[in-house]
Amino acid sequence: MSTARFNTLTDASGGNSMPVADINQGRAKAWFRLNGNGTIADIDSFNTSSYVDNAVGDYNANWAVVFANALYTQIMSGDNVTAGGNRFSFLRGSDAAQTASTVRFGLSDTSIVSADGYVNAVILGDR
Amino acid sequence: MSAVRADNFGNRAGTSSIPADTLLQGTAKQWVHFNGTGTIAVTDSFNTSSVTDVGVGTYEPNFATAQPSTNYGVAGVAAGINGGLFAHGTAFIHTTTSYRIVSAYPSDTSSNTTAADYGRIMSTVHGDPA
């Protein structure tokens, strides 16, 4: 495996310069889009090993390479393009529901009732 | 300080590459995970000097290094036992040094919400490199 070591990354014109440390902090460590209708289907993902269907609108994502800690940030949105209807997305449970290896999250419909649908997520943090 | 200038970066096998501008534009320029109940406690963050408690469910993350413009985007979530909602509207503060966010819960089924503090609030900023 080859590794390039340097401090700053710049485009060829000399603009858009960023320290490598900032790029590493700012890059997504995982992301996914899943379809939670019926058996969970991974539509596409990065660093996601599997999902758990806890109940209607209640899921876990497991990380292929675990995070350094449970302190990471997860940004999400929900939709339900297959069946129609909007979905609110949210992190479920207490702080303990988020660990270095998994996170629990869910969806509700516009009547604030748990419902299945699609979840889009980006995770930033230390890994 | 060493710097690499290139148009593209790829793996050694040549099977995967990414334009430098895509990499530089696509990385988050700030993110923060904090506890908004009581005295604000930052759980983890990047490029965040502090988070100001403006009021119930209302916060302002402050950048450690300012953004080059106010044209950045903000996204986030608010989480508690019963879930939560996250908002960053154009009427809110949005400067090169900070931005305002609101966490809330749905008060009814008519899209009304009530601002509330939450234990897990997470936000991220994407925009131009400095």
Short mmCIF file of C-alpha atoms in Angstrom, two decimals, chain B:
data_model
loop_
_atom_site.label_atom_id
_atom_site.label_comp_id
_atom_site.label_asym_id
_atom_site.label_seq_id
_atom_site.Cartn_x
_atom_site.Cartn_y
_atom_site.Cartn_z
CA MET B 1 4.87 23.07 5.42
CA SER B 2 4.43 20.64 2.53
CA ALA B 3 1.59 21.06 0.07
CA VAL B 4 0.40 18.84 -2.76
CA ARG B 5 -1.13 20.48 -5.82
CA ALA B 6 -3.10 18.28 -8.16
CA ASP B 7 -6.29 18.12 -10.18
CA ASN B 8 -7.14 14.55 -9.16
CA PHE B 9 -6.27 12.07 -6.47
CA GLY B 10 -6.50 8.36 -7.08
CA ASN B 11 -5.64 5.05 -5.58
CA ARG B 12 -2.51 3.29 -6.73
CA ALA B 13 -4.42 0.78 -8.84
CA GLY B 14 -6.02 3.57 -10.80
CA THR B 15 -9.49 2.18 -10.16
CA SER B 16 -10.78 5.04 -8.06
CA SER B 17 -10.08 8.75 -8.18
CA ILE B 18 -11.57 12.00 -7.05
CA PRO B 19 -11.07 15.55 -8.34
CA ALA B 20 -9.27 17.80 -5.89
CA ASP B 21 -12.08 20.33 -5.98
CA THR B 22 -14.63 17.63 -5.18
CA LEU B 23 -12.62 16.52 -2.18
CA LEU B 24 -12.01 20.06 -0.97
CA GLN B 25 -15.60 21.17 -1.52
CA GLY B 26 -17.13 17.97 -0.22
CA THR B 27 -15.58 17.85 3.21
CA ALA B 28 -17.52 19.29 6.12
CA LYS B 29 -16.13 22.63 7.22
CA GLN B 30 -17.58 22.34 10.71
CA TRP B 31 -19.56 19.86 12.79
CA VAL B 32 -20.61 19.67 16.40
CA HIS B 33 -22.39 17.22 18.71
CA PHE B 34 -23.53 18.81 21.97
CA ASN B 35 -25.88 18.43 24.92
CA GLY B 36 -28.31 21.35 24.89
CA THR B 37 -29.94 20.67 28.27
CA GLY B 38 -28.77 22.81 31.18
CA THR B 39 -25.31 24.22 30.63
CA ILE B 40 -24.29 23.38 27.08
CA ALA B 41 -21.69 20.63 26.93
CA VAL B 42 -19.92 19.95 23.63
CA THR B 43 -19.58 16.19 23.18
CA ASP B 44 -17.31 16.33 20.15
CA SER B 45 -16.67 18.83 17.40
CA PHE B 46 -14.55 20.12 14.54
CA ASN B 47 -13.85 23.80 13.86
CA THR B 48 -16.15 24.83 16.71
CA SER B 49 -14.93 27.32 19.30
CA SER B 50 -18.11 27.24 21.40
CA VAL B 51 -21.89 26.88 21.34
CA THR B 52 -23.93 29.78 22.68
CA ASP B 53 -27.16 29.07 24.57
CA VAL B 54 -29.54 31.70 23.17
CA GLY B 55 -32.72 30.38 24.76
CA VAL B 56 -34.87 27.28 25.10
CA GLY B 57 -34.06 25.08 22.14
CA THR B 58 -32.08 27.86 20.48
CA TYR B 59 -28.32 27.71 20.00
CA GLU B 60 -25.50 29.28 18.04
CA PRO B 61 -22.44 27.20 17.18
CA ASN B 62 -19.44 29.50 16.69
CA PHE B 63 -16.68 28.70 14.21
CA ALA B 64 -13.10 28.40 15.42
CA THR B 65 -11.97 29.47 11.96
CA ALA B 66 -14.49 31.70 10.20
CA GLN B 67 -16.09 30.63 6.94
CA PRO B 68 -14.94 32.55 3.84
CA SER B 69 -18.51 33.57 3.06
CA THR B 70 -22.07 33.16 4.33
CA ASN B 71 -22.98 30.90 1.43
CA TYR B 72 -22.51 27.65 3.39
CA GLY B 73 -25.21 25.07 4.08
CA VAL B 74 -26.36 23.82 7.48
CA ALA B 75 -27.96 20.48 8.33
CA GLY B 76 -28.61 18.73 11.60
CA VAL B 77 -30.67 16.63 13.96
CA ALA B 78 -31.99 16.95 17.50
CA ALA B 79 -32.47 13.80 19.52
CA GLY B 80 -34.12 12.88 22.79
CA ILE B 81 -36.16 10.01 24.17
CA ASN B 82 -39.10 11.12 22.06
CA GLY B 83 -37.13 12.31 19.09
CA GLY B 84 -36.81 15.91 18.03
CA LEU B 85 -36.83 18.32 15.14
CA PHE B 86 -34.06 20.57 13.88
CA ALA B 87 -34.38 23.88 12.08
CA HIS B 88 -32.08 26.44 10.53
CA GLY B 89 -34.15 29.01 8.70
CA THR B 90 -33.12 31.95 6.59
CA ALA B 91 -34.54 34.25 9.25
CA PHE B 92 -31.95 32.94 11.68
CA ILE B 93 -28.45 34.28 12.23
CA HIS B 94 -26.14 33.01 9.51
CA THR B 95 -22.77 34.76 9.42
CA THR B 96 -19.17 33.84 8.67
CA THR B 97 -18.59 33.32 12.39
CA SER B 98 -21.74 31.57 13.66
CA TYR B 99 -25.21 30.33 12.79
CA ARG B 100 -28.41 29.81 14.76
CA ILE B 101 -30.28 26.53 15.07
CA VAL B 102 -33.48 25.52 16.84
CA SER B 103 -34.52 22.17 18.28
CA ALA B 104 -38.21 21.49 18.80
CA TYR B 105 -40.90 18.84 19.03
CA PRO B 106 -44.15 18.61 17.06
CA SER B 107 -46.94 20.05 19.21
CA ASP B 108 -49.75 18.64 17.11
CA THR B 109 -50.41 17.12 13.73
CA SER B 110 -50.80 20.51 12.03
CA SER B 111 -47.08 21.20 11.65
CA ASN B 112 -46.92 23.34 14.81
CA THR B 113 -43.81 22.93 16.92
CA THR B 114 -42.56 23.94 20.35
CA ALA B 115 -38.90 24.77 20.96
CA ALA B 116 -37.23 22.52 23.54
CA ASP B 117 -33.75 21.61 24.75
CA TYR B 118 -32.42 18.21 23.71
CA GLY B 119 -29.58 16.06 24.95
CA ARG B 120 -28.16 15.23 21.55
CA ILE B 121 -28.00 18.02 18.98
CA MET B 122 -25.80 17.61 15.95
CA SER B 123 -25.13 20.00 13.11
CA THR B 124 -22.76 20.24 10.19
CA VAL B 125 -21.68 22.89 7.71
CA HIS B 126 -20.61 22.43 4.11
CA GLY B 127 -19.27 25.26 1.99
CA ASP B 128 -16.26 26.73 0.25
CA PRO B 129 -12.78 26.08 1.64
CA ALA B 130 -11.19 29.03 3.37
#
